[in-house]
mmCIF file of C-alpha atoms in Angstrom:
data_model
loop_
_atom_site.group_PDB
_atom_site.id
_atom_site.type_symbol
_atom_site.label_atom_id
_atom_site.label_comp_id
_atom_site.label_asym_id
_atom_site.label_seq_id
_atom_site.Cartn_x
_atom_site.Cartn_y
_atom_site.Cartn_z
ATOM 1 C CA UNK A 2 -0.033 0.011 -0.278
ATOM 2 C CA UNK A 3 2.693 2.945 1.148
ATOM 3 C CA UNK A 4 4.211 1.597 -2.342
ATOM 4 C CA UNK A 5 1.502 2.398 -4.139
ATOM 5 C CA UNK A 6 1.485 6.094 -2.340
ATOM 6 C CA UNK A 7 4.887 6.591 -2.770
ATOM 7 C CA UNK A 8 4.961 5.876 -6.644
ATOM 8 C CA UNK A 9 1.577 8.631 -6.628
ATOM 9 C CA UNK A 10 3.078 11.102 -4.967
ATOM 10 C CA UNK A 11 6.159 11.122 -6.947
ATOM 11 C CA UNK A 12 4.129 10.964 -9.999
ATOM 12 C CA UNK A 13 2.456 13.939 -9.135
ATOM 13 C CA UNK A 14 6.157 15.788 -7.987
ATOM 14 C CA UNK A 15 5.360 18.911 -9.259
ATOM 15 C CA UNK A 16 9.588 19.147 -10.234
ATOM 16 C CA UNK A 17 8.777 15.945 -12.230
ATOM 17 C CA UNK A 18 5.588 17.184 -13.690
ATOM 18 C CA UNK A 19 7.249 20.615 -14.577
ATOM 19 C CA UNK A 20 9.960 19.342 -16.586
ATOM 20 C CA UNK A 21 7.771 17.070 -17.750
ATOM 21 C CA UNK A 22 5.393 19.767 -19.141
ATOM 22 C CA UNK A 23 8.049 22.129 -20.004
ATOM 23 C CA UNK A 24 7.257 24.519 -17.466
ATOM 24 C CA UNK A 25 10.119 25.131 -15.930
ATOM 25 C CA UNK A 26 14.211 23.781 -15.003
ATOM 26 C CA UNK A 27 17.268 24.248 -13.571
ATOM 27 C CA UNK A 28 20.747 23.876 -14.581
ATOM 28 C CA UNK A 29 24.099 23.703 -12.372
ATOM 29 C CA UNK A 30 25.731 26.356 -14.224
ATOM 30 C CA UNK A 31 22.855 29.160 -13.132
ATOM 31 C CA UNK A 32 22.723 27.405 -9.533
ATOM 32 C CA UNK A 33 21.033 25.679 -7.119
ATOM 33 C CA UNK A 34 17.613 27.106 -6.110
ATOM 34 C CA UNK A 35 17.520 29.175 -9.429
ATOM 35 C CA UNK A 36 15.561 27.627 -11.505
ATOM 36 C CA UNK A 37 14.277 29.371 -14.851
ATOM 37 C CA UNK A 38 11.062 29.967 -16.271
ATOM 38 C CA UNK A 39 10.452 28.163 -19.711
ATOM 39 C CA UNK A 40 7.526 29.484 -21.659
ATOM 40 C CA UNK A 41 4.631 27.345 -21.217
ATOM 41 C CA UNK A 42 5.753 28.153 -17.629
ATOM 42 C CA UNK A 43 5.835 32.084 -17.739
ATOM 43 C CA UNK A 44 2.796 31.563 -19.723
ATOM 44 C CA UNK A 45 0.797 30.552 -16.089
ATOM 45 C CA UNK A 46 3.372 32.823 -14.043
ATOM 46 C CA UNK A 47 2.122 35.810 -16.343
ATOM 47 C CA UNK A 48 -1.281 34.778 -15.964
ATOM 48 C CA UNK A 49 -1.086 34.112 -12.133
ATOM 49 C CA UNK A 50 0.091 37.890 -11.756
ATOM 50 C CA UNK A 51 -1.976 39.160 -13.701
ATOM 51 C CA UNK A 52 -4.858 38.216 -11.966
ATOM 52 C CA UNK A 53 -3.412 39.476 -7.952
ATOM 53 C CA UNK A 54 -2.759 43.029 -9.493
ATOM 54 C CA UNK A 55 -6.116 43.098 -11.327
ATOM 55 C CA UNK A 56 -7.651 41.604 -8.084
ATOM 56 C CA UNK A 57 -5.601 44.003 -5.594
ATOM 57 C CA UNK A 58 -6.640 46.897 -7.711
ATOM 58 C CA UNK A 59 -10.273 46.547 -7.740
ATOM 59 C CA UNK A 60 -9.726 46.112 -3.558
ATOM 60 C CA UNK A 61 -8.251 49.864 -3.505
ATOM 61 C CA UNK A 62 -4.303 48.901 -3.200
ATOM 62 C CA UNK A 63 -1.900 51.039 -5.138
ATOM 63 C CA UNK A 64 1.006 49.614 -6.958
ATOM 64 C CA UNK A 65 4.888 50.553 -6.471
ATOM 65 C CA UNK A 66 8.113 49.323 -7.528
ATOM 66 C CA UNK A 67 11.294 49.245 -5.074
ATOM 67 C CA UNK A 68 14.972 47.896 -5.504
ATOM 68 C CA UNK A 69 15.971 44.317 -4.885
ATOM 69 C CA UNK A 70 19.127 45.799 -2.784
ATOM 70 C CA UNK A 71 18.967 48.061 0.047
ATOM 71 C CA UNK A 72 21.959 49.467 2.588
ATOM 72 C CA UNK A 73 23.044 47.224 4.982
ATOM 73 C CA UNK A 74 21.463 50.368 7.783
ATOM 74 C CA UNK A 75 18.101 49.530 6.347
ATOM 75 C CA UNK A 76 17.952 46.262 7.838
ATOM 76 C CA UNK A 77 19.626 47.383 10.872
ATOM 77 C CA UNK A 78 16.815 50.250 11.317
ATOM 78 C CA UNK A 79 13.999 47.154 10.319
ATOM 79 C CA UNK A 80 15.664 44.486 12.550
ATOM 80 C CA UNK A 81 15.631 42.019 9.737
ATOM 81 C CA UNK A 82 19.841 42.395 10.272
ATOM 82 C CA UNK A 83 19.563 41.485 14.269
ATOM 83 C CA UNK A 84 16.750 39.062 13.511
ATOM 84 C CA UNK A 85 17.151 37.243 10.335
ATOM 85 C CA UNK A 86 20.586 37.786 8.840
ATOM 86 C CA UNK A 87 21.080 33.747 9.154
ATOM 87 C CA UNK A 88 18.761 34.032 6.338
ATOM 88 C CA UNK A 89 19.949 37.021 4.432
ATOM 89 C CA UNK A 90 22.828 36.809 1.633
ATOM 90 C CA UNK A 91 26.296 38.673 2.990
ATOM 91 C CA UNK A 92 26.856 42.076 2.282
ATOM 92 C CA UNK A 93 28.329 43.386 -1.004
ATOM 93 C CA UNK A 94 30.938 46.435 -0.734
ATOM 94 C CA UNK A 95 30.192 49.823 -2.507
ATOM 95 C CA UNK A 96 32.588 51.871 -1.647
ATOM 96 C CA UNK A 97 32.443 53.201 1.640
ATOM 97 C CA UNK A 98 28.903 51.426 1.803
ATOM 98 C CA UNK A 99 27.483 47.472 2.145
ATOM 99 C CA UNK A 100 24.747 46.718 0.259
ATOM 100 C CA UNK A 101 22.426 43.925 0.701
ATOM 101 C CA UNK A 102 20.013 41.655 -1.419
ATOM 102 C CA UNK A 103 16.211 42.216 0.069
ATOM 103 C CA UNK A 104 15.363 39.253 2.324
ATOM 104 C CA UNK A 105 11.760 41.133 2.728
ATOM 105 C CA UNK A 106 9.983 43.927 0.639
ATOM 106 C CA UNK A 107 8.538 45.631 3.950
ATOM 107 C CA UNK A 108 11.916 48.099 5.152
ATOM 108 C CA UNK A 109 11.275 49.138 1.487
ATOM 109 C CA UNK A 110 7.058 50.009 1.671
ATOM 110 C CA UNK A 111 7.981 51.605 5.415
ATOM 111 C CA UNK A 112 10.625 54.050 3.417
ATOM 112 C CA UNK A 113 8.094 54.598 0.851
ATOM 113 C CA UNK A 114 5.389 55.725 3.079
ATOM 114 C CA UNK A 115 7.798 57.849 5.292
ATOM 115 C CA UNK A 116 8.340 59.853 2.485
ATOM 116 C CA UNK A 117 5.468 61.375 2.063
ATOM 117 C CA UNK A 118 3.181 63.457 4.439
ATOM 118 C CA UNK A 119 -0.128 61.421 5.581
ATOM 119 C CA UNK A 120 -3.437 62.482 6.685
ATOM 120 C CA UNK A 121 -5.756 59.982 8.795
ATOM 121 C CA UNK A 122 -8.004 61.025 5.855
ATOM 122 C CA UNK A 123 -5.680 58.783 3.486
ATOM 123 C CA UNK A 124 -5.773 55.463 5.902
ATOM 124 C CA UNK A 125 -5.849 52.822 5.047
ATOM 125 C CA UNK A 126 -3.187 53.061 2.431
ATOM 126 C CA UNK A 127 -2.582 50.105 0.938
ATOM 127 C CA UNK A 128 0.633 49.476 -0.627
ATOM 128 C CA UNK A 129 1.196 46.379 -2.939
ATOM 129 C CA UNK A 130 4.279 44.744 -5.208
ATOM 130 C CA UNK A 131 4.740 41.536 -6.921
ATOM 131 C CA UNK A 132 8.550 42.263 -5.973
ATOM 132 C CA UNK A 133 11.847 40.119 -6.000
ATOM 133 C CA UNK A 134 13.708 39.083 -2.900
ATOM 134 C CA UNK A 135 16.832 36.592 -1.967
ATOM 135 C CA UNK A 136 16.975 34.380 0.966
ATOM 136 C CA UNK A 137 20.017 32.185 1.050
ATOM 137 C CA UNK A 138 18.837 28.941 1.985
ATOM 138 C CA UNK A 139 21.238 26.188 2.534
ATOM 139 C CA UNK A 140 21.334 23.855 -0.188
ATOM 140 C CA UNK A 141 19.800 21.103 1.283
ATOM 141 C CA UNK A 142 16.436 22.114 1.381
ATOM 142 C CA UNK A 143 16.130 23.619 -1.857
ATOM 143 C CA UNK A 144 13.900 21.836 -4.214
ATOM 144 C CA UNK A 145 11.912 22.685 -7.309
ATOM 145 C CA UNK A 146 10.025 25.884 -6.792
ATOM 146 C CA UNK A 147 9.106 25.550 -3.428
ATOM 147 C CA UNK A 148 12.334 26.520 -1.680
ATOM 148 C CA UNK A 149 14.674 28.652 -3.773
ATOM 149 C CA UNK A 150 16.828 31.749 -2.968
ATOM 150 C CA UNK A 151 15.013 33.633 -6.138
ATOM 151 C CA UNK A 152 11.268 34.601 -4.757
ATOM 152 C CA UNK A 153 8.993 36.629 -6.313
ATOM 153 C CA UNK A 154 6.523 37.788 -3.449
ATOM 154 C CA UNK A 155 2.678 38.723 -4.068
ATOM 155 C CA UNK A 156 3.245 41.282 -0.694
ATOM 156 C CA UNK A 157 1.045 43.720 0.463
ATOM 157 C CA UNK A 158 1.186 46.197 3.822
ATOM 158 C CA UNK A 159 -1.695 48.372 4.712
ATOM 159 C CA UNK A 160 -0.446 51.295 7.155
ATOM 160 C CA UNK A 161 -4.254 52.338 9.140
ATOM 161 C CA UNK A 162 -5.238 53.358 12.541
ATOM 162 C CA UNK A 163 -5.698 50.619 14.772
ATOM 163 C CA UNK A 164 -9.777 51.013 14.902
ATOM 164 C CA UNK A 165 -9.169 49.261 10.971
ATOM 165 C CA UNK A 166 -6.831 46.575 11.550
ATOM 166 C CA UNK A 167 -9.712 44.039 12.494
ATOM 167 C CA UNK A 168 -11.576 45.009 8.695
ATOM 168 C CA UNK A 169 -8.419 45.169 6.435
ATOM 169 C CA UNK A 170 -7.129 41.832 8.230
ATOM 170 C CA UNK A 171 -10.926 40.658 7.381
ATOM 171 C CA UNK A 172 -11.032 41.598 4.012
ATOM 172 C CA UNK A 173 -7.178 40.019 3.085
ATOM 173 C CA UNK A 174 -8.950 36.376 4.393
ATOM 174 C CA UNK A 175 -11.882 37.445 1.824
ATOM 175 C CA UNK A 176 -9.247 38.048 -0.803
ATOM 176 C CA UNK A 177 -7.038 34.656 0.293
ATOM 177 C CA UNK A 178 -10.040 32.605 -0.071
ATOM 178 C CA UNK A 179 -11.804 34.130 -3.375
ATOM 179 C CA UNK A 180 -8.304 33.611 -4.918
ATOM 180 C CA UNK A 181 -8.182 29.683 -3.478
ATOM 181 C CA UNK A 182 -12.279 28.968 -4.863
ATOM 182 C CA UNK A 183 -10.165 30.867 -8.652
ATOM 183 C CA UNK A 184 -7.697 28.784 -8.086
ATOM 184 C CA UNK A 185 -8.807 25.240 -6.902
ATOM 185 C CA UNK A 186 -6.832 25.332 -3.970
ATOM 186 C CA UNK A 187 -8.029 23.549 -0.533
ATOM 187 C CA UNK A 188 -6.534 25.198 2.535
ATOM 188 C CA UNK A 189 -5.137 22.444 4.800
ATOM 189 C CA UNK A 190 -5.877 24.781 7.639
ATOM 190 C CA UNK A 191 -5.591 27.925 9.549
ATOM 191 C CA UNK A 192 -2.921 28.766 11.739
ATOM 192 C CA UNK A 193 -2.106 31.506 14.060
ATOM 193 C CA UNK A 194 1.779 31.855 14.833
ATOM 194 C CA UNK A 195 3.082 32.496 17.921
ATOM 195 C CA UNK A 196 6.384 33.720 19.289
ATOM 196 C CA UNK A 197 7.701 30.720 20.917
ATOM 197 C CA UNK A 198 10.867 30.266 23.289
ATOM 198 C CA UNK A 199 14.413 31.898 22.020
ATOM 199 C CA UNK A 200 15.662 34.857 21.322
ATOM 200 C CA UNK A 201 14.928 35.605 17.526
ATOM 201 C CA UNK A 202 11.601 37.785 18.537
ATOM 202 C CA UNK A 203 11.683 41.406 19.122
ATOM 203 C CA UNK A 204 11.325 42.067 23.144
ATOM 204 C CA UNK A 205 7.964 44.423 22.875
ATOM 205 C CA UNK A 206 5.697 42.076 24.982
ATOM 206 C CA UNK A 207 3.153 44.693 24.963
ATOM 207 C CA UNK A 208 3.020 44.872 21.074
ATOM 208 C CA UNK A 209 2.774 41.521 21.153
ATOM 209 C CA UNK A 210 -0.350 40.826 23.195
ATOM 210 C CA UNK A 211 -1.712 43.323 21.298
ATOM 211 C CA UNK A 212 -1.404 42.468 18.036
ATOM 212 C CA UNK A 213 -2.185 38.702 19.292
ATOM 213 C CA UNK A 214 -5.276 39.897 20.683
ATOM 214 C CA UNK A 215 -5.831 41.713 17.088
ATOM 215 C CA UNK A 216 -5.289 38.544 14.946
ATOM 216 C CA UNK A 217 -7.202 36.095 17.343
ATOM 217 C CA UNK A 218 -10.333 37.988 17.105
ATOM 218 C CA UNK A 219 -10.153 38.140 13.407
ATOM 219 C CA UNK A 220 -9.743 34.643 13.386
ATOM 220 C CA UNK A 221 -12.686 34.282 15.708
ATOM 221 C CA UNK A 222 -15.062 36.678 13.964
ATOM 222 C CA UNK A 223 -13.993 34.954 10.509
ATOM 223 C CA UNK A 224 -15.630 31.981 11.364
ATOM 224 C CA UNK A 225 -12.501 29.801 10.466
ATOM 225 C CA UNK A 226 -11.135 26.811 12.414
ATOM 226 C CA UNK A 227 -7.394 27.778 13.896
ATOM 227 C CA UNK A 228 -4.946 26.004 15.756
ATOM 228 C CA UNK A 229 -2.321 28.394 17.422
ATOM 229 C CA UNK A 230 1.193 27.011 17.014
ATOM 230 C CA UNK A 231 3.992 28.768 19.082
ATOM 231 C CA UNK A 232 7.456 29.261 17.407
ATOM 232 C CA UNK A 233 5.855 30.246 13.856
ATOM 233 C CA UNK A 234 5.716 34.148 14.420
ATOM 234 C CA UNK A 235 7.662 36.701 11.980
ATOM 235 C CA UNK A 236 10.273 38.034 14.598
ATOM 236 C CA UNK A 237 8.062 41.276 14.479
ATOM 237 C CA UNK A 238 4.538 40.094 14.825
ATOM 238 C CA UNK A 239 2.379 37.333 15.018
ATOM 239 C CA UNK A 240 0.831 35.877 11.755
ATOM 240 C CA UNK A 241 -2.254 34.108 10.547
ATOM 241 C CA UNK A 242 -0.698 31.253 8.014
ATOM 242 C CA UNK A 243 -2.855 29.690 5.778
ATOM 243 C CA UNK A 244 -1.339 25.931 5.115
ATOM 244 C CA UNK A 245 -1.808 23.726 1.781
ATOM 245 C CA UNK A 246 -0.538 20.470 1.713
ATOM 246 C CA UNK A 247 0.895 18.154 -0.805
ATOM 247 C CA UNK A 248 0.535 14.806 -1.915
ATOM 248 C CA UNK A 249 2.026 13.368 0.885
ATOM 249 C CA UNK A 250 1.118 15.232 3.310
ATOM 250 C CA UNK A 251 3.582 17.668 3.822
ATOM 251 C CA UNK A 252 2.710 20.915 4.614
ATOM 252 C CA UNK A 253 3.657 24.647 3.340
ATOM 253 C CA UNK A 254 2.985 28.088 4.270
ATOM 254 C CA UNK A 255 1.081 29.900 1.254
ATOM 255 C CA UNK A 256 -0.578 33.061 2.450
ATOM 256 C CA UNK A 257 -0.175 35.159 5.465
ATOM 257 C CA UNK A 258 -1.825 37.587 7.486
ATOM 258 C CA UNK A 259 0.664 39.856 9.772
ATOM 259 C CA UNK A 260 -0.313 42.952 12.365
ATOM 260 C CA UNK A 261 3.372 44.558 12.671
ATOM 261 C CA UNK A 262 3.509 47.630 15.608
ATOM 262 C CA UNK A 263 7.030 46.853 15.350
ATOM 263 C CA UNK A 264 8.655 48.774 12.543
ATOM 264 C CA UNK A 265 6.221 51.401 12.450
ATOM 265 C CA UNK A 266 8.267 52.223 15.357
ATOM 266 C CA UNK A 267 11.169 51.746 13.689
ATOM 267 C CA UNK A 268 10.886 53.788 11.224
ATOM 268 C CA UNK A 269 8.648 56.834 12.968
ATOM 269 C CA UNK A 270 5.943 56.614 10.756
ATOM 270 C CA UNK A 271 3.016 59.030 11.728
ATOM 271 C CA UNK A 272 -0.041 60.321 10.245
ATOM 272 C CA UNK A 273 -2.238 63.576 10.717
ATOM 273 C CA UNK A 274 -5.008 62.737 13.094
ATOM 274 C CA UNK A 275 -7.982 64.694 13.241
ATOM 275 C CA UNK A 276 -6.899 66.273 16.194
ATOM 276 C CA UNK A 277 -4.009 67.839 14.353
ATOM 277 C CA UNK A 278 -1.332 65.509 16.462
ATOM 278 C CA UNK A 279 1.042 63.425 14.891
ATOM 279 C CA UNK A 280 -0.199 59.388 15.245
ATOM 280 C CA UNK A 281 1.476 56.080 14.524
ATOM 281 C CA UNK A 282 -0.139 53.731 12.073
ATOM 282 C CA UNK A 283 -0.343 49.989 12.465
ATOM 283 C CA UNK A 284 1.342 48.417 9.475
ATOM 284 C CA UNK A 285 -0.625 44.968 8.286
ATOM 285 C CA UNK A 286 1.422 42.503 5.840
ATOM 286 C CA UNK A 287 -0.325 40.287 3.825
ATOM 287 C CA UNK A 288 0.490 38.209 1.018
ATOM 288 C CA UNK A 289 -2.633 36.922 -1.093
ATOM 289 C CA UNK A 290 -0.592 33.414 -3.139
ATOM 290 C CA UNK A 291 2.597 33.946 -1.255
ATOM 291 C CA UNK A 292 5.904 33.587 -3.538
ATOM 292 C CA UNK A 293 4.408 32.900 -7.005
ATOM 293 C CA UNK A 294 7.157 30.032 -7.787
ATOM 294 C CA UNK A 295 5.702 28.063 -3.996
ATOM 295 C CA UNK A 296 1.952 29.038 -5.718
ATOM 296 C CA UNK A 297 2.838 27.377 -8.946
ATOM 297 C CA UNK A 298 4.622 24.194 -7.600
ATOM 298 C CA UNK A 299 1.348 23.712 -5.757
ATOM 299 C CA UNK A 300 -0.625 24.339 -7.796
ATOM 300 C CA UNK A 301 1.384 21.886 -10.147
ATOM 301 C CA UNK A 302 0.609 19.069 -7.774
ATOM 302 C CA UNK A 303 -2.847 20.314 -7.035
ATOM 303 C CA UNK A 304 -3.747 19.829 -10.608
ATOM 304 C CA UNK A 305 -1.840 17.154 -12.219
ATOM 305 C CA UNK A 306 -0.776 19.821 -14.616
ATOM 306 C CA UNK A 307 -4.634 20.339 -15.404
ATOM 307 C CA UNK A 308 -4.657 24.116 -14.572
ATOM 308 C CA UNK A 309 -8.051 25.828 -14.535
ATOM 309 C CA UNK A 310 -9.429 27.087 -17.613
ATOM 310 C CA UNK A 311 -8.163 30.743 -16.999
ATOM 311 C CA UNK A 312 -4.668 29.950 -16.045
ATOM 312 C CA UNK A 313 -3.735 27.152 -18.747
ATOM 313 C CA UNK A 314 -0.554 27.865 -20.719
ATOM 314 C CA UNK A 315 -2.970 26.966 -23.584
ATOM 315 C CA UNK A 316 -6.275 27.568 -22.986
ATOM 316 C CA UNK A 317 -7.964 25.695 -26.518
ATOM 317 C CA UNK A 318 -6.690 23.947 -29.235
ATOM 318 C CA UNK A 319 -8.074 23.723 -32.726
ATOM 319 C CA UNK A 320 -8.199 20.074 -34.478
ATOM 320 C CA UNK A 321 -8.764 20.129 -38.137
ATOM 321 C CA UNK A 322 -9.824 16.492 -39.551
ATOM 322 C CA UNK A 323 -8.040 16.997 -42.563
ATOM 323 C CA UNK A 324 -6.394 19.613 -44.513
ATOM 324 C CA UNK A 325 -9.135 20.507 -45.892
ATOM 325 C CA UNK A 326 -9.993 22.466 -42.916
ATOM 326 C CA UNK A 327 -6.867 24.181 -42.015
ATOM 327 C CA UNK A 328 -7.906 27.255 -43.080
ATOM 328 C CA UNK A 329 -10.691 27.632 -41.082
ATOM 329 C CA UNK A 330 -9.021 25.947 -37.817
ATOM 330 C CA UNK A 331 -6.604 29.005 -38.749
ATOM 331 C CA UNK A 332 -9.907 31.170 -38.668
ATOM 332 C CA UNK A 333 -10.332 30.079 -35.152
ATOM 333 C CA UNK A 334 -7.113 30.297 -33.451
ATOM 334 C CA UNK A 335 -7.046 34.197 -35.056
ATOM 335 C CA UNK A 336 -10.201 34.868 -33.578
ATOM 336 C CA UNK A 337 -8.885 33.261 -30.108
ATOM 337 C CA UNK A 338 -5.863 35.408 -30.686
ATOM 338 C CA UNK A 339 -8.235 38.859 -30.703
ATOM 339 C CA UNK A 340 -10.197 37.804 -27.434
ATOM 340 C CA UNK A 341 -7.033 37.400 -26.065
ATOM 341 C CA UNK A 342 -7.737 33.104 -25.328
ATOM 342 C CA UNK A 343 -4.390 31.162 -25.940
ATOM 343 C CA UNK A 344 -5.337 28.901 -28.938
ATOM 344 C CA UNK A 345 -3.127 26.439 -30.883
ATOM 345 C CA UNK A 346 -3.593 24.639 -34.049
ATOM 346 C CA UNK A 347 -2.987 21.250 -34.069
ATOM 347 C CA UNK A 348 -2.730 19.566 -37.658
ATOM 348 C CA UNK A 349 -3.354 16.466 -39.225
ATOM 349 C CA UNK A 350 0.929 16.317 -39.877
ATOM 350 C CA UNK A 351 0.748 16.245 -35.945
ATOM 351 C CA UNK A 352 -1.100 12.822 -36.437
ATOM 352 C CA UNK A 353 -4.039 10.754 -36.369
ATOM 353 C CA UNK A 354 -7.113 12.684 -34.453
ATOM 354 C CA UNK A 355 -6.853 10.669 -31.349
ATOM 355 C CA UNK A 356 -3.330 10.836 -30.835
ATOM 356 C CA UNK A 357 -3.732 15.152 -31.146
ATOM 357 C CA UNK A 358 -6.745 14.319 -29.098
ATOM 358 C CA UNK A 359 -4.525 12.532 -26.225
ATOM 359 C CA UNK A 360 -1.617 14.721 -27.035
ATOM 360 C CA UNK A 361 -3.997 17.349 -25.738
ATOM 361 C CA UNK A 362 -5.730 15.412 -22.767
ATOM 362 C CA UNK A 363 -4.273 18.460 -20.827
ATOM 363 C CA UNK A 364 -6.004 21.473 -22.333
ATOM 364 C CA UNK A 365 -8.992 22.015 -21.020
ATOM 365 C CA UNK A 366 -11.079 22.934 -24.919
ATOM 366 C CA UNK A 367 -10.027 21.130 -27.640
ATOM 367 C CA UNK A 368 -12.492 22.196 -30.769
ATOM 368 C CA UNK A 369 -12.720 19.063 -33.308
ATOM 369 C CA UNK A 370 -13.410 20.651 -37.228
ATOM 370 C CA UNK A 371 -14.838 18.682 -39.658
ATOM 371 C CA UNK A 372 -16.087 19.058 -43.214
ATOM 372 C CA UNK A 373 -19.915 19.278 -42.476
ATOM 373 C CA UNK A 374 -18.867 21.955 -38.867
ATOM 374 C CA UNK A 375 -16.261 23.785 -41.248
ATOM 375 C CA UNK A 376 -19.417 24.153 -43.830
ATOM 376 C CA UNK A 377 -21.818 25.286 -40.907
ATOM 377 C CA UNK A 378 -19.510 27.505 -39.174
ATOM 378 C CA UNK A 379 -19.349 25.275 -35.962
ATOM 379 C CA UNK A 380 -17.171 22.976 -33.779
ATOM 380 C CA UNK A 381 -17.388 20.288 -31.671
ATOM 381 C CA UNK A 382 -16.254 20.753 -28.612
ATOM 382 C CA UNK A 383 -14.500 18.091 -26.448
ATOM 383 C CA UNK A 384 -14.085 19.083 -22.341
ATOM 384 C CA UNK A 385 -10.585 18.311 -20.806
ATOM 385 C CA UNK A 386 -12.985 16.461 -18.024
ATOM 386 C CA UNK A 387 -14.200 13.860 -21.021
ATOM 387 C CA UNK A 388 -17.561 16.032 -22.150
ATOM 388 C CA UNK A 389 -18.446 16.202 -25.222
ATOM 389 C CA UNK A 390 -20.487 18.717 -26.726
ATOM 390 C CA UNK A 391 -22.991 18.246 -29.872
ATOM 391 C CA UNK A 392 -21.671 20.954 -32.368
ATOM 392 C CA UNK A 393 -22.280 24.791 -31.718
ATOM 393 C CA UNK A 394 -21.971 27.512 -33.415
ATOM 394 C CA UNK A 395 -18.298 29.031 -33.287
ATOM 395 C CA UNK A 396 -19.052 32.274 -31.967
ATOM 396 C CA UNK A 397 -21.133 31.278 -29.068
ATOM 397 C CA UNK A 398 -18.402 28.609 -28.165
ATOM 398 C CA UNK A 399 -15.488 31.399 -28.113
ATOM 399 C CA UNK A 400 -17.851 33.722 -26.403
ATOM 400 C CA UNK A 401 -18.792 30.866 -23.711
ATOM 401 C CA UNK A 402 -14.875 30.227 -23.292
ATOM 402 C CA UNK A 403 -13.775 34.112 -23.089
ATOM 403 C CA UNK A 404 -16.813 34.700 -19.863
ATOM 404 C CA UNK A 405 -15.428 31.399 -18.393
ATOM 405 C CA UNK A 406 -12.014 32.776 -18.717
ATOM 406 C CA UNK A 407 -12.265 36.230 -17.577
ATOM 407 C CA UNK A 408 -14.416 35.133 -14.925
ATOM 408 C CA UNK A 409 -11.879 32.931 -13.506
ATOM 409 C CA UNK A 410 -14.065 30.186 -13.200
ATOM 410 C CA UNK A 411 -12.530 27.328 -11.877
ATOM 411 C CA UNK A 412 -15.988 25.671 -13.767
ATOM 412 C CA UNK A 413 -15.566 24.233 -17.567
ATOM 413 C CA UNK A 414 -18.592 24.887 -18.913
ATOM 414 C CA UNK A 415 -21.469 27.141 -18.354
ATOM 415 C CA UNK A 416 -24.929 24.462 -18.921
ATOM 416 C CA UNK A 417 -27.494 27.763 -19.146
#
């Protein structure tokens, strides 16, 4: 029994599938923990990044860009150097200065916030970035896309008043729920990550008490079941971690929501309140899909490469039965291009119809075009789940697929 489970797990391992499907690969000349993305994988990544940026825009986030390098003093001020330097790359000397590859985006966002004055009327101020960061992971823990040294993080920081924290953290949990629904991901559990013994945490008992109470209240109000676990907090504060599990049951953190009183103090952040005085904002850290690398790794394993239609590298393959229908098939691909759908043509030169259908088994939609369909302006649609639909007008088929893709629906077909 265990052998069967082990074989099944190996077959679904994202490292094996990712290479077989041409999504990503690694090379010792580039280095361990530094995967590169092939065209199909880059397409998945791009679709995922477009989805999260659009979701953030709708939720009132403002996007920024910040550099992947910072002076050592920046991370000394944030506390990363004192509490997190073991996971950082060594500093590089530039003349009299030392610069570091950033292990986190939050110090940069704190600096961006304090670069301008702010009124209470602007809060909550939601700042988001899909940005690169670097972790000096040991070679023994690196693997595929789940543990890498160069990370593209879906990160955001909300600067708000104390009274706004609970609503902002709750809204972030709702964004995570909607994203998981679109991605077809089921959380393994929700974890309230608390500090544990040891000196890796900021010594500020009152701030820890306040932030823990806030996150506990958010989880209780959400109605989500959760477990409190010591030793998993960030060095500056507790967090809500959304855990996912692979086929072998191994857990990893994909999404997080954190409350931070520490860095606003360290960076002397403030806003002008209705009383005309300076007040300290609270910083809510949140990541909806976590690192793009880990998210894609989990999606590969969760779906076995059969991604939701909106995320699939190829969304529709057009299969003309003979060379006579090639021109009509090419026209369907052209119409897909105009709609923004990712379509490919697989003609008779690619083999028999059966062979082409098998080759495209992971593609959500297969449009078969025979002489009768071509004459009537129709296609016979096969869905990836095995359903075969009666021939439908090409325009109707493309419009319905386009609507499902644009709505990020996890469903393959709307029967209405």
